[in-house]
Coordinates of C-alpha atoms in Angstrom, one line a residue:
M809 CA 9.7 12.4 21.8
K810 CA 7.2 9.7 22.9
F811 CA 3.5 10.0 23.0
P812 CA 1.6 8.0 25.6
I813 CA -1.1 5.5 24.7
P814 CA -4.2 7.7 24.2
K815 CA -7.6 6.6 25.3
L816 CA -9.8 6.0 22.3
L817 CA -12.8 8.4 22.3
K818 CA -15.6 6.1 21.1
K819 CA -14.9 2.7 22.6
S820 CA -12.4 0.8 24.7
A821 CA -9.5 -0.5 22.6
L822 CA -9.4 -4.1 21.6
I823 CA -6.2 -4.9 23.5
N824 CA -4.0 -3.2 26.2
P825 CA -0.2 -3.2 26.6
K826 CA -0.2 -6.4 28.6
Q827 CA -2.4 -8.3 26.1
Y828 CA -0.1 -7.2 23.2
Q829 CA 2.9 -8.5 25.0
Q830 CA 1.3 -11.8 25.8
M831 CA -0.1 -12.2 22.3
Y832 CA 3.2 -11.2 20.7
A833 CA 5.2 -13.6 22.8
E834 CA 2.8 -16.5 22.0
S835 CA 3.0 -15.7 18.3
I836 CA 6.8 -15.9 18.3
K837 CA 7.1 -19.0 20.6
H838 CA 4.2 -21.0 19.2
P839 CA 3.4 -19.5 15.7
D840 CA 1.4 -22.5 14.4
L841 CA -0.8 -22.6 17.5
F842 CA -1.3 -18.9 17.4
W843 CA -2.2 -18.6 13.8
S844 CA -4.5 -21.7 13.9
K845 CA -6.5 -20.0 16.6
L846 CA -6.9 -16.9 14.6
A847 CA -7.7 -18.8 11.4
E848 CA -10.6 -20.4 13.1
E849 CA -11.7 -17.1 14.6
F850 CA -11.4 -14.9 11.5
L851 CA -12.3 -17.1 8.5
T852 CA -14.8 -19.7 7.4
W853 CA -13.1 -22.8 6.0
N854 CA -14.6 -25.5 3.7
K855 CA -11.9 -27.9 4.9
S856 CA -9.5 -27.6 7.8
W857 CA -5.7 -27.8 7.4
D858 CA -3.5 -30.8 7.8
K859 CA -0.5 -28.7 8.8
V860 CA -0.4 -25.0 9.8
S861 CA 2.9 -24.0 8.2
N862 CA 5.7 -25.5 6.2
C863 CA 8.3 -22.8 5.6
K864 CA 12.0 -23.1 4.7
F865 CA 13.6 -19.8 3.8
Q866 CA 16.7 -21.6 2.7
N867 CA 14.7 -23.1 -0.2
A868 CA 12.3 -20.1 -0.6
Q869 CA 9.5 -22.4 0.4
I870 CA 6.5 -20.9 2.1
E871 CA 3.2 -22.7 2.7
W872 CA 0.4 -22.0 5.2
F873 CA -2.6 -24.1 6.1
Q874 CA -1.7 -27.1 3.9
G875 CA -4.6 -29.1 2.8
A876 CA -7.2 -26.5 3.8
E877 CA -9.9 -25.2 1.5
L878 CA -11.9 -22.0 1.4
N879 CA -13.2 -19.2 -0.9
A880 CA -12.2 -15.6 -0.4
S881 CA -15.4 -14.2 -2.0
Y882 CA -17.5 -16.2 0.4
N883 CA -15.5 -15.0 3.3
C884 CA -15.8 -11.3 2.2
I885 CA -19.5 -11.5 1.3
D886 CA -21.8 -14.5 1.7
R887 CA -21.1 -15.4 5.4
H888 CA -22.0 -11.8 6.4
L889 CA -25.4 -11.8 4.7
P890 CA -27.5 -13.2 7.6
Q891 CA -26.5 -10.3 9.9
R892 CA -25.3 -7.6 7.4
A893 CA -27.4 -7.8 4.2
K894 CA -28.6 -4.2 4.6
Q895 CA -25.3 -2.8 6.0
P896 CA -23.2 -0.7 3.6
A897 CA -20.2 -2.7 2.4
L898 CA -18.9 0.0 0.1
I899 CA -19.3 3.7 0.2
W900 CA -18.0 5.2 -3.1
E901 CA -16.9 8.8 -3.0
G902 CA -16.5 9.9 -6.6
N903 CA -13.9 12.1 -8.2
S904 CA -16.1 15.2 -7.8
P905 CA -17.8 16.1 -4.5
G906 CA -21.4 15.0 -4.7
E907 CA -20.7 11.8 -6.6
K908 CA -21.6 9.0 -4.2
R909 CA -22.9 5.5 -4.2
T910 CA -23.6 3.1 -1.4
V911 CA -23.5 -0.7 -1.9
T912 CA -24.9 -3.0 0.8
Y913 CA -23.6 -6.4 1.4
L914 CA -26.7 -7.9 -0.3
E915 CA -26.1 -5.7 -3.4
L916 CA -22.4 -6.5 -3.3
H917 CA -23.3 -10.2 -3.4
Q918 CA -25.7 -9.7 -6.3
E919 CA -23.2 -7.7 -8.4
V920 CA -20.3 -10.1 -7.7
C921 CA -22.4 -13.1 -8.6
R922 CA -23.6 -11.6 -11.9
L923 CA -20.0 -10.8 -12.9
A924 CA -18.8 -14.2 -11.8
N925 CA -21.5 -15.8 -14.1
L926 CA -20.4 -13.5 -16.9
Y927 CA -16.8 -14.6 -16.4
R928 CA -17.8 -18.2 -16.6
S929 CA -19.8 -17.6 -19.8
L930 CA -16.7 -16.2 -21.4
G931 CA -14.9 -19.5 -20.6
I932 CA -12.9 -18.2 -17.6
K933 CA -11.8 -21.2 -15.5
P934 CA -10.1 -21.5 -12.1
G935 CA -6.5 -20.5 -12.4
D936 CA -7.1 -18.2 -15.5
R937 CA -5.8 -14.7 -15.2
I938 CA -7.9 -11.5 -15.5
A939 CA -6.3 -8.1 -15.8
I940 CA -8.2 -5.2 -14.1
Y941 CA -7.5 -1.7 -15.3
L942 CA -10.2 0.3 -13.7
P943 CA -10.6 3.6 -11.7
M944 CA -11.6 3.5 -8.1
I945 CA -15.3 2.7 -8.8
P946 CA -17.4 -0.1 -7.2
E947 CA -17.0 -2.2 -10.3
A948 CA -13.3 -2.6 -9.5
V949 CA -14.2 -4.3 -6.3
F950 CA -16.8 -6.4 -8.0
A951 CA -14.2 -7.5 -10.6
M952 CA -11.7 -8.6 -7.9
L953 CA -14.2 -10.5 -5.8
A954 CA -15.8 -12.2 -8.8
C955 CA -12.4 -13.5 -9.8
A956 CA -12.0 -14.9 -6.3
R957 CA -15.5 -16.4 -6.5
I958 CA -14.7 -18.6 -9.5
G959 CA -11.0 -19.2 -8.6
A960 CA -9.6 -16.9 -11.3
I961 CA -6.5 -14.9 -10.5
H962 CA -6.8 -11.2 -10.8
S963 CA -3.9 -8.8 -11.8
V964 CA -4.9 -5.2 -11.0
V965 CA -3.0 -2.6 -13.0
F966 CA -3.2 1.0 -11.7
A967 CA -5.6 3.0 -13.9
G968 CA -3.1 5.5 -15.1
F969 CA -0.2 3.2 -16.1
S970 CA 1.0 3.5 -19.7
A971 CA 0.0 1.2 -22.5
Q972 CA 3.5 -0.4 -22.4
A973 CA 3.1 -1.1 -18.6
I974 CA -0.2 -2.8 -19.2
R975 CA 1.2 -4.8 -22.1
E976 CA 4.1 -6.1 -20.0
R977 CA 1.7 -7.2 -17.3
V978 CA -0.9 -8.8 -19.6
L979 CA 1.8 -10.7 -21.5
D980 CA 3.6 -11.9 -18.4
S981 CA 0.4 -13.1 -16.8
E982 CA -1.1 -14.4 -20.1
A983 CA -4.4 -12.7 -19.1
K984 CA -7.5 -14.0 -21.1
L985 CA -9.7 -11.1 -20.1
V986 CA -9.1 -7.4 -19.5
I987 CA -11.6 -5.2 -17.7
T988 CA -11.4 -1.5 -18.1
A989 CA -13.6 1.7 -18.4
N990 CA -14.1 4.1 -21.2
E991 CA -12.2 6.7 -19.2
G992 CA -11.2 7.6 -15.7
F993 CA -10.9 10.8 -13.7
R994 CA -8.2 12.0 -11.3
G995 CA -8.9 15.5 -10.1
D996 CA -9.2 17.7 -13.2
K997 CA -7.5 15.1 -15.4
V998 CA -9.4 12.7 -17.8
I999 CA -7.6 9.4 -18.6
P1000 CA -8.6 7.7 -21.8
L1001 CA -8.5 4.2 -20.3
K1002 CA -10.1 2.3 -23.2
D1003 CA -7.8 4.0 -25.8
I1004 CA -4.8 3.1 -23.7
V1005 CA -5.9 -0.6 -23.4
D1006 CA -6.5 -0.7 -27.2
Q1007 CA -2.9 0.5 -27.7
A1008 CA -1.6 -2.0 -25.2
L1009 CA -3.3 -5.0 -26.7
E1010 CA -2.1 -4.5 -30.3
A1011 CA -0.8 -7.9 -31.5
V1012 CA -1.5 -9.4 -28.1
E1013 CA -3.0 -12.8 -28.7
C1014 CA -3.7 -14.1 -25.2
V1015 CA -6.6 -11.7 -24.5
E1016 CA -9.9 -13.0 -25.8
H1017 CA -12.2 -10.3 -24.5
V1018 CA -12.2 -6.8 -23.2
L1019 CA -15.0 -5.8 -20.8
V1020 CA -15.7 -2.1 -20.7
V1021 CA -17.4 -0.2 -17.9
K1022 CA -19.1 3.1 -18.8
R1023 CA -17.7 5.5 -16.3
S1024 CA -18.9 8.5 -18.3
A1025 CA -21.1 9.3 -21.3
S1026 CA -18.0 9.8 -23.5
A1027 CA -18.0 7.7 -26.7
F1028 CA -15.4 4.9 -27.1
N1029 CA -14.4 2.4 -29.8
L1030 CA -15.5 -1.2 -29.7
Q1031 CA -13.7 -4.0 -31.4
A1032 CA -16.2 -6.5 -32.8
G1033 CA -16.0 -10.0 -31.4
R1034 CA -13.7 -8.9 -28.6
D1035 CA -15.2 -6.0 -26.7
L1036 CA -18.2 -6.1 -24.4
V1037 CA -20.0 -3.2 -22.6
Y1038 CA -20.5 -4.1 -18.9
Q1039 CA -23.8 -2.1 -18.4
E1040 CA -25.3 -3.6 -21.6
I1041 CA -25.0 -7.2 -20.6
I1042 CA -24.5 -7.6 -16.8
Q1043 CA -28.3 -7.8 -16.1
N1044 CA -28.5 -10.8 -18.4
Y1045 CA -26.8 -12.9 -15.7
S1046 CA -28.2 -14.4 -12.5
D1047 CA -27.5 -12.8 -9.2
Q1048 CA -26.7 -16.1 -7.7
A1049 CA -23.4 -17.9 -8.3
E1050 CA -21.7 -20.8 -6.5
C1051 CA -18.2 -20.3 -5.0
Q1052 CA -15.4 -22.3 -6.3
V1053 CA -13.7 -24.0 -3.3
M1054 CA -10.0 -23.3 -3.5
S1055 CA -6.9 -24.7 -1.8
A1056 CA -5.5 -22.3 0.8
E1057 CA -2.3 -22.1 -1.3
A1058 CA -4.1 -21.4 -4.6
P1059 CA -3.1 -18.0 -6.0
L1060 CA -5.6 -15.3 -5.3
F1061 CA -3.8 -12.5 -7.2
I1062 CA -0.7 -11.3 -8.9
L1063 CA 0.4 -7.7 -8.3
Y1064 CA 3.2 -6.4 -10.3
T1065 CA 5.8 -4.0 -8.9
S1066 CA 6.1 -0.6 -10.6
G1067 CA 9.0 -1.7 -12.8
S1068 CA 11.1 1.4 -12.2
T1069 CA 14.2 -0.8 -12.6
G1070 CA 14.2 -4.0 -14.6
K1071 CA 11.3 -6.2 -15.5
P1072 CA 8.3 -5.8 -13.2
K1073 CA 8.0 -8.6 -10.6
G1074 CA 4.7 -10.5 -10.4
V1075 CA 4.2 -10.8 -6.7
V1076 CA 2.0 -13.8 -6.0
H1077 CA -0.3 -14.0 -3.0
T1078 CA -2.4 -17.0 -2.1
T1079 CA -5.9 -17.4 -0.7
G1080 CA -5.8 -18.6 2.9
G1081 CA -2.8 -17.1 4.5
Y1082 CA -3.1 -13.7 2.7
L1083 CA -6.8 -13.3 3.5
L1084 CA -6.2 -14.2 7.2
Y1085 CA -3.3 -11.8 7.6
A1086 CA -5.2 -9.0 5.9
A1087 CA -8.2 -9.5 8.2
V1088 CA -6.1 -9.8 11.4
T1089 CA -3.9 -6.8 10.7
H1090 CA -6.9 -4.7 9.7
K1091 CA -8.7 -5.4 12.9
Y1092 CA -5.9 -4.9 15.4
V1093 CA -3.8 -2.2 13.7
F1094 CA -6.8 0.0 13.2
D1095 CA -8.7 -1.2 16.3
Y1096 CA -11.6 -2.0 13.9
Q1097 CA -14.8 -2.6 15.8
D1098 CA -18.3 -3.4 14.5
G1099 CA -20.0 -0.4 13.1
D1100 CA -16.9 1.7 12.4
I1101 CA -16.7 3.6 9.2
Y1102 CA -13.3 2.8 7.7
C1103 CA -11.6 4.8 5.0
C1104 CA -8.3 3.9 3.4
A1105 CA -7.6 6.5 0.7
A1106 CA -5.4 4.2 -1.4
D1107 CA -6.0 2.9 -4.9
I1108 CA -6.6 -0.8 -5.5
G1109 CA -3.9 -0.7 -8.1
W1110 CA -1.5 -1.0 -5.1
I1111 CA -1.2 -3.6 -2.3
T1112 CA -2.6 -1.1 0.2
G1113 CA -5.8 -1.0 -1.8
H1114 CA -5.9 -4.8 -2.0
S1115 CA -5.4 -5.5 1.7
Y1116 CA -6.9 -2.4 3.4
V1117 CA -9.6 -1.2 1.0
V1118 CA -11.0 -4.6 -0.1
Y1119 CA -9.9 -7.9 1.5
G1120 CA -9.1 -7.0 5.1
P1121 CA -12.2 -4.8 5.7
L1122 CA -14.7 -7.0 3.9
A1123 CA -13.4 -10.1 5.5
N1124 CA -14.2 -8.4 8.8
G1125 CA -17.7 -7.3 7.7
A1126 CA -16.7 -3.6 7.7
T1127 CA -18.0 -0.6 5.8
T1128 CA -15.1 0.4 3.6
V1129 CA -14.9 3.7 1.7
L1130 CA -13.7 3.8 -2.0
F1131 CA -12.1 7.2 -2.7
E1132 CA -11.8 7.9 -6.5
S1133 CA -10.3 11.4 -6.4
I1134 CA -7.1 13.0 -5.1
P1135 CA -6.6 14.8 -1.8
T1136 CA -6.2 18.2 -3.4
Y1137 CA -9.3 18.2 -5.7
P1138 CA -11.2 20.5 -5.9
N1139 CA -9.1 21.9 -3.0
A1140 CA -6.8 20.6 -0.3
E1141 CA -9.6 20.2 2.2
R1142 CA -11.2 17.2 0.3
Y1143 CA -10.1 14.7 2.9
W1144 CA -11.6 16.6 5.8
Q1145 CA -14.9 17.2 3.9
L1146 CA -15.1 13.4 3.3
I1147 CA -14.5 12.6 7.0
E1148 CA -17.1 15.1 8.2
K1149 CA -19.7 14.0 5.7
L1150 CA -19.3 10.2 6.2
K1151 CA -18.4 10.4 9.9
V1152 CA -15.3 8.4 9.3
N1153 CA -13.9 6.6 12.4
I1154 CA -10.6 5.3 10.9
F1155 CA -8.6 7.1 8.2
Y1156 CA -5.5 5.8 6.5
T1157 CA -3.4 7.7 3.9
A1158 CA 0.1 8.3 2.7
P1159 CA 2.8 10.8 4.0
T1160 CA 2.9 12.3 0.5
A1161 CA -0.8 13.2 0.7
I1162 CA -0.4 14.5 4.2
R1163 CA 2.5 16.8 3.2
A1164 CA 0.6 18.0 0.1
V1165 CA -2.5 19.1 2.0
A1166 CA -0.5 20.5 4.9
K1167 CA 1.4 22.7 2.4
D1168 CA -1.6 23.9 0.5
A1169 CA -4.1 24.3 3.4
P1170 CA -2.2 24.0 6.7
N1171 CA -5.3 25.1 8.7
G1172 CA -7.8 23.3 6.5
P1173 CA -8.8 20.7 9.1
D1174 CA -9.8 23.4 11.6
K1175 CA -12.9 24.1 9.5
Y1176 CA -14.4 20.7 9.8
D1177 CA -15.9 18.4 12.4
L1178 CA -13.5 15.5 12.7
S1179 CA -14.7 14.3 16.0
S1180 CA -15.8 11.0 14.6
L1181 CA -12.1 10.0 14.1
K1182 CA -10.6 7.5 16.6
V1183 CA -7.5 6.2 14.7
I1184 CA -5.5 7.7 11.9
G1185 CA -2.8 6.0 9.9
S1186 CA 0.1 6.5 7.5
V1187 CA 1.4 4.1 4.8
G1188 CA 3.9 4.1 1.9
E1189 CA 7.1 5.6 3.3
P1190 CA 8.5 6.8 6.6
I1191 CA 6.6 10.0 7.7
N1192 CA 8.8 12.8 8.8
K1193 CA 8.4 14.4 12.2
D1194 CA 6.9 17.7 11.1
A1195 CA 4.2 15.9 9.0
W1196 CA 3.5 13.5 11.8
L1197 CA 3.0 16.3 14.3
W1198 CA 0.7 18.2 11.9
Y1199 CA -1.3 15.1 11.3
Y1200 CA -1.6 14.3 15.0
E1201 CA -2.5 17.8 16.1
K1202 CA -4.5 19.2 13.2
V1203 CA -6.4 16.1 12.1
G1204 CA -6.4 13.9 15.2
R1205 CA -6.8 16.9 17.5
G1206 CA -4.1 15.4 19.8
Q1207 CA -6.5 12.5 20.7
C1208 CA -6.1 10.0 17.9
P1209 CA -3.2 7.6 17.8
I1210 CA -1.2 7.5 14.5
M1211 CA -0.5 4.1 13.1
D1212 CA 2.7 4.7 11.1
T1213 CA 2.7 1.4 9.4
W1214 CA 5.6 -0.3 7.7
W1215 CA 5.1 -3.1 5.2
Q1216 CA 5.6 -4.0 1.5
T1217 CA 3.8 -5.5 -1.5
E1218 CA 5.6 -8.7 -0.8
T1219 CA 4.5 -8.9 2.8
G1220 CA 0.8 -8.8 2.1
G1221 CA 0.0 -6.8 5.2
I1222 CA 1.4 -4.6 7.9
L1223 CA 4.6 -6.0 9.7
I1224 CA 5.5 -3.1 12.0
S1225 CA 3.1 -0.6 13.6
A1226 CA 1.8 0.8 16.8
L1227 CA -1.5 -0.7 18.0
P1228 CA -4.2 1.6 19.4
G1229 CA -4.5 1.3 23.2
A1230 CA -1.5 -1.0 23.4
I1231 CA 1.7 0.8 22.2
E1232 CA 2.9 4.3 22.6
T1233 CA 3.8 6.3 19.5
K1234 CA 6.9 8.2 18.5
P1235 CA 6.9 10.7 15.5
G1236 CA 8.7 9.0 12.6
S1237 CA 9.0 5.5 14.2
A1238 CA 7.2 2.5 12.7
S1239 CA 7.0 1.3 16.3
R1240 CA 6.8 -2.4 17.2
P1241 CA 6.4 -5.6 15.2
F1242 CA 3.0 -7.1 14.7
F1243 CA 2.1 -10.6 15.9
G1244 CA 4.2 -13.3 14.4
V1245 CA 6.8 -10.9 12.9
N1246 CA 10.3 -11.2 14.2
P1247 CA 12.5 -8.4 12.8
V1248 CA 16.3 -8.8 12.8
I1249 CA 18.9 -6.1 11.9
L1250 CA 22.1 -7.4 10.4
D1251 CA 25.5 -5.7 10.0
P1252 CA 27.6 -6.0 6.8
N1253 CA 29.0 -9.3 8.1
N1254 CA 25.5 -10.7 8.6
E1255 CA 25.9 -10.6 12.3
I1256 CA 22.8 -9.7 14.4
I1257 CA 22.9 -6.2 15.7
Q1258 CA 21.9 -6.1 19.4
T1259 CA 22.9 -2.5 20.2
P1260 CA 20.2 0.2 20.1
M1261 CA 20.7 3.0 17.5
E1262 CA 23.1 1.0 15.4
K1263 CA 22.0 1.0 11.8
G1264 CA 21.9 -2.1 9.6
R1265 CA 19.8 -4.0 7.1
L1266 CA 16.3 -5.1 8.1
F1267 CA 15.5 -8.9 7.8
I1268 CA 12.6 -11.0 9.1
A1269 CA 13.3 -14.3 10.8
G1270 CA 10.4 -16.7 10.2
S1271 CA 7.4 -16.5 8.0
W1272 CA 3.9 -15.1 8.5
P1273 CA 0.7 -16.1 6.7
G1274 CA 0.5 -13.0 4.4
Q1275 CA 4.0 -13.5 2.9
M1276 CA 4.2 -13.7 -0.9
R1277 CA 4.8 -17.1 -2.2
T1278 CA 6.8 -16.5 -5.4
V1279 CA 7.5 -14.3 -8.3
Y1280 CA 5.1 -15.3 -11.1
K1281 CA 6.9 -17.7 -13.5
D1282 CA 10.2 -16.9 -11.9
P1283 CA 10.9 -18.8 -8.6
A1284 CA 14.7 -18.3 -9.1
R1285 CA 14.2 -14.5 -9.0
F1286 CA 12.1 -14.9 -5.9
K1287 CA 14.8 -16.8 -4.1
Q1288 CA 17.7 -14.6 -5.3
T1289 CA 15.9 -11.3 -4.4
Y1290 CA 14.6 -12.1 -1.0
F1291 CA 16.5 -15.0 0.5
S1292 CA 20.1 -14.9 -0.8
D1293 CA 21.5 -12.0 1.3
A1294 CA 21.5 -13.9 4.6
E1295 CA 20.7 -17.6 4.8
G1296 CA 17.5 -18.3 6.7
F1297 CA 16.2 -14.7 6.7
Y1298 CA 13.8 -12.7 4.5
F1299 CA 15.5 -9.6 3.2
T1300 CA 13.2 -6.5 3.2
G1301 CA 15.6 -4.3 1.2
D1302 CA 15.3 -1.6 3.9
A1303 CA 17.8 -0.1 6.3
A1304 CA 16.7 0.4 9.9
Y1305 CA 17.6 0.5 13.5
F1306 CA 15.9 0.1 16.9
D1307 CA 16.1 2.4 19.8
E1308 CA 16.4 1.9 23.5
D1309 CA 12.6 1.3 23.8
G1310 CA 12.6 -1.4 21.2
F1311 CA 10.9 0.9 18.6
Y1312 CA 12.0 0.3 15.0
W1313 CA 13.0 3.2 12.7
I1314 CA 13.0 2.7 8.9
T1315 CA 15.7 4.9 7.4
G1316 CA 15.0 4.1 3.7
R1317 CA 15.9 1.5 1.1
V1318 CA 19.4 0.0 1.4
D1319 CA 20.2 1.3 -2.0
D1320 CA 19.1 4.7 -0.7
V1321 CA 21.8 4.7 2.1
I1322 CA 24.4 7.3 1.6
N1323 CA 28.0 6.9 2.8
V1324 CA 29.6 10.3 3.5
S1325 CA 33.2 10.1 4.8
G1326 CA 32.4 6.7 6.4
H1327 CA 29.1 7.8 7.9
R1328 CA 26.2 5.7 6.6
I1329 CA 22.9 7.6 6.7
G1330 CA 19.5 6.9 5.2
T1331 CA 17.9 9.3 2.8
A1332 CA 14.8 9.5 4.9
E1333 CA 16.8 10.8 7.9
V1334 CA 18.3 13.7 5.9
E1335 CA 14.9 14.5 4.2
S1336 CA 13.2 14.7 7.6
A1337 CA 15.9 17.0 8.9
I1338 CA 15.5 19.3 5.9
V1339 CA 11.8 19.7 6.5
T1340 CA 12.5 20.9 10.0
S1341 CA 13.9 24.1 8.5
G1342 CA 10.3 25.2 8.2
I1343 CA 10.5 26.5 4.7
I1344 CA 10.4 23.1 2.8
A1345 CA 7.2 21.2 2.0
E1346 CA 9.1 18.0 1.0
A1347 CA 12.5 16.9 0.0
A1348 CA 14.4 14.1 -1.7
V1349 CA 18.1 13.5 -1.3
V1350 CA 20.5 11.5 -3.4
A1351 CA 24.2 10.8 -3.5
V1352 CA 26.8 11.6 -6.1
E1353 CA 30.4 10.5 -6.2
H1354 CA 32.9 12.8 -4.4
E1355 CA 36.6 12.5 -4.6
I1356 CA 37.2 13.2 -1.0
K1357 CA 34.1 12.1 0.9
G1358 CA 33.3 9.1 -1.3
Q1359 CA 29.7 10.4 -1.7
A1360 CA 28.2 13.8 -1.3
I1361 CA 24.5 14.6 -0.7
I1362 CA 22.4 16.5 -3.2
A1363 CA 19.0 17.8 -1.9
F1364 CA 16.1 18.5 -4.2
C1365 CA 13.6 20.6 -2.2
V1366 CA 10.0 21.9 -2.8
L1367 CA 9.5 25.2 -1.0
K1368 CA 6.3 25.9 1.0
N1369 CA 6.2 29.5 -0.1
L1370 CA 8.4 32.1 -1.9
Q1371 CA 12.1 31.4 -1.6
P1372 CA 13.8 33.4 1.1
E1373 CA 17.3 34.8 0.3
N1374 CA 19.0 32.5 2.7
A1375 CA 17.0 29.4 1.8
E1376 CA 20.0 27.1 1.1
K1377 CA 21.7 28.1 4.4
L1378 CA 18.4 27.4 6.3
V1379 CA 18.3 23.9 4.8
K1380 CA 21.9 23.1 5.5
D1381 CA 21.7 24.5 9.1
A1382 CA 18.6 22.4 9.8
V1383 CA 20.5 19.2 8.7
R1384 CA 23.5 20.2 10.8
A1385 CA 21.3 20.8 13.8
E1386 CA 19.3 17.6 13.4
I1387 CA 22.0 15.1 12.3
G1388 CA 25.4 16.7 12.2
A1389 CA 27.7 18.6 9.8
F1390 CA 28.7 15.4 8.0
A1391 CA 25.1 15.0 6.7
Q1392 CA 24.9 18.6 5.3
P1393 CA 24.0 18.6 1.6
E1394 CA 26.7 19.6 -0.8
R1395 CA 24.1 21.4 -2.9
V1396 CA 20.4 22.3 -2.4
C1397 CA 18.3 22.6 -5.6
F1398 CA 14.9 24.1 -5.3
V1399 CA 12.4 22.5 -7.7
P1400 CA 8.7 22.9 -8.4
G1401 CA 8.0 19.2 -7.7
L1402 CA 9.5 15.8 -7.3
P1403 CA 9.4 12.8 -9.6
K1404 CA 6.8 10.5 -8.1
T1405 CA 5.0 7.3 -9.1
R1406 CA 1.3 7.3 -9.0
S1407 CA 1.4 5.6 -5.6
G1408 CA 3.3 8.6 -4.3
K1409 CA 6.8 7.1 -4.1
I1410 CA 9.7 9.3 -5.1
M1411 CA 11.8 7.9 -7.9
R1412 CA 15.3 8.8 -6.7
R1413 CA 17.0 7.0 -9.5
I1414 CA 15.8 9.9 -11.8
L1415 CA 17.3 12.4 -9.3
R1416 CA 20.5 10.5 -9.2
K1417 CA 20.8 10.6 -12.9
I1418 CA 20.2 14.3 -13.0
A1419 CA 22.6 15.0 -10.1
S1420 CA 25.3 12.9 -11.8
G1421 CA 25.0 14.8 -15.1
E1422 CA 23.3 11.9 -16.9
S1423 CA 20.0 13.5 -17.6
K1424 CA 20.0 12.2 -21.1
E1425 CA 20.0 8.6 -19.8
I1426 CA 17.0 8.8 -17.4
G1427 CA 15.0 6.3 -19.5
D1428 CA 11.3 5.7 -19.3
V1429 CA 9.3 8.2 -17.2
T1430 CA 5.8 7.1 -18.2
T1431 CA 5.1 5.6 -14.8
L1432 CA 5.4 9.0 -13.1
A1433 CA 2.3 10.8 -12.0
D1434 CA 3.6 13.9 -13.8
P1435 CA 6.4 13.1 -16.3
S1436 CA 6.8 16.8 -17.2
V1437 CA 8.3 17.6 -13.8
V1438 CA 11.5 15.8 -14.9
N1439 CA 12.4 18.5 -17.5
E1440 CA 11.6 21.2 -14.9
I1441 CA 14.0 19.6 -12.4
I1442 CA 16.7 19.3 -15.0
A1443 CA 16.3 23.0 -15.9
C1444 CA 16.5 24.0 -12.2
Y1445 CA 19.6 21.8 -11.6
N1446 CA 21.4 23.1 -14.6
D1447 CA 20.5 26.8 -14.0

């Protein structure tokens, strides 16, 4: 099923199909020339580059805009002031409806400068690391941009991670300062952030100060000589602060992976290439045009929040929405209330959120005026067909293209996506590569697959400016993880195929590929098929050893409503109809919920342990959004 290129309702799209083809061809044939043009168009540089790119995947060497100098904070704020001083830069939508704050570009400049001066007064120098453990409040953006202003490196930790997770990240980055809040709110949950930080920092010597933002009136402990209260001291500092000119290759931030297996990886992104790629992808993938109200509902604790809440939009002079709450609080119509109230033009969220609100309030969007929308997007995992169609018809009214974006923390920005006005869309397909991105699918012998519909491992040939540069303090791990599987290629870790139209389909992580009787199939494919049964809100499948088939499929399913008598048969029949009998689950287990990280990703390793009878060896579950669901799943599976 292919959807034609829809006409945008408000304005003509930035590019058409012919322009996309021309720009993409140029970006692959002459990447240095292509990116140098965009670098001059999108960013302001203090010093131009001597060489556009110097990348050798064999050595895990990646450099862009050698010799160039700039400042990310200047590019996101200062240069916009002559034209945009009074324009909203941030619109904060608090946890509870009615909590709102608007920050203009002038106010953003003042707040960031004050905090930058505070950093400097605490002895923070260029290259020092600052850990940020804040809810989705404006101060979180101030904290990031103030780091960029003085050349410090920020490491944002999602405000909900455990004390142990914070401790690991603070110690690895050797952070000198931690910024947190007294507490945070997520729906009806209160998170004691300051207490968690105090626990995390026990016997940690590298942290010299903790800066605490009062998010609420609740009391909190202060450690004398270490802790400072943001609101009590910030007005003591000037609202003017010089920008530290940085090398294009100077680290801008470290963002740690969730650490679900092994030690968390400190993904390092640098200043020039990352900022350029975030800005370019934000503009073209979402057809951002001057005056649009842009809302990415992600948290800044994840790369989506870095690239598409903060750096990309602000580099483009946009108005970006900060959403502190969750999509189901106080009810499953919160997103649509937000869009109607703010007249949002571009909306970007995760399939997990889409499925949740579609399950709880399938007709919720019908009650609201969503006519301001022109583009809607999806991020985080492949979106199944049913959720795609619901999003397209109910939210986009059949008139807004869906940008089903594929990318990673490591890529810095979107690598594969449709483009509004330029590329058709297909439910469940990531679509076509972005400018400068050259996907390659390899078979088990590392031969390039050139036949449509043949599944393999997804690699990228050639670098792009937003690519990560290294794993912090562990370049050997960087090379081993991303460049050792096939020489000369970046390994994404994902399985994929392309169809006869050249559209790419991501079928899940390579380690989530199941081999049933010689048939290799991605977990995402089976999960999408299960949902077509009509009775399942969402599903996760894993493999267990099978003496005949090699591997058998176990499906964990969350029902939409009460369980019908023939529920298991309906699920198996749906998979048989969509994929074939070989992909039919060996067992279907109906559970109240799935084990998800706070970014919405399903932790299938936990389900594999349960399905393999190793529930006592699951390990740490503190990074889950709801750890209690694990015991509920175990009880259901053993029932």
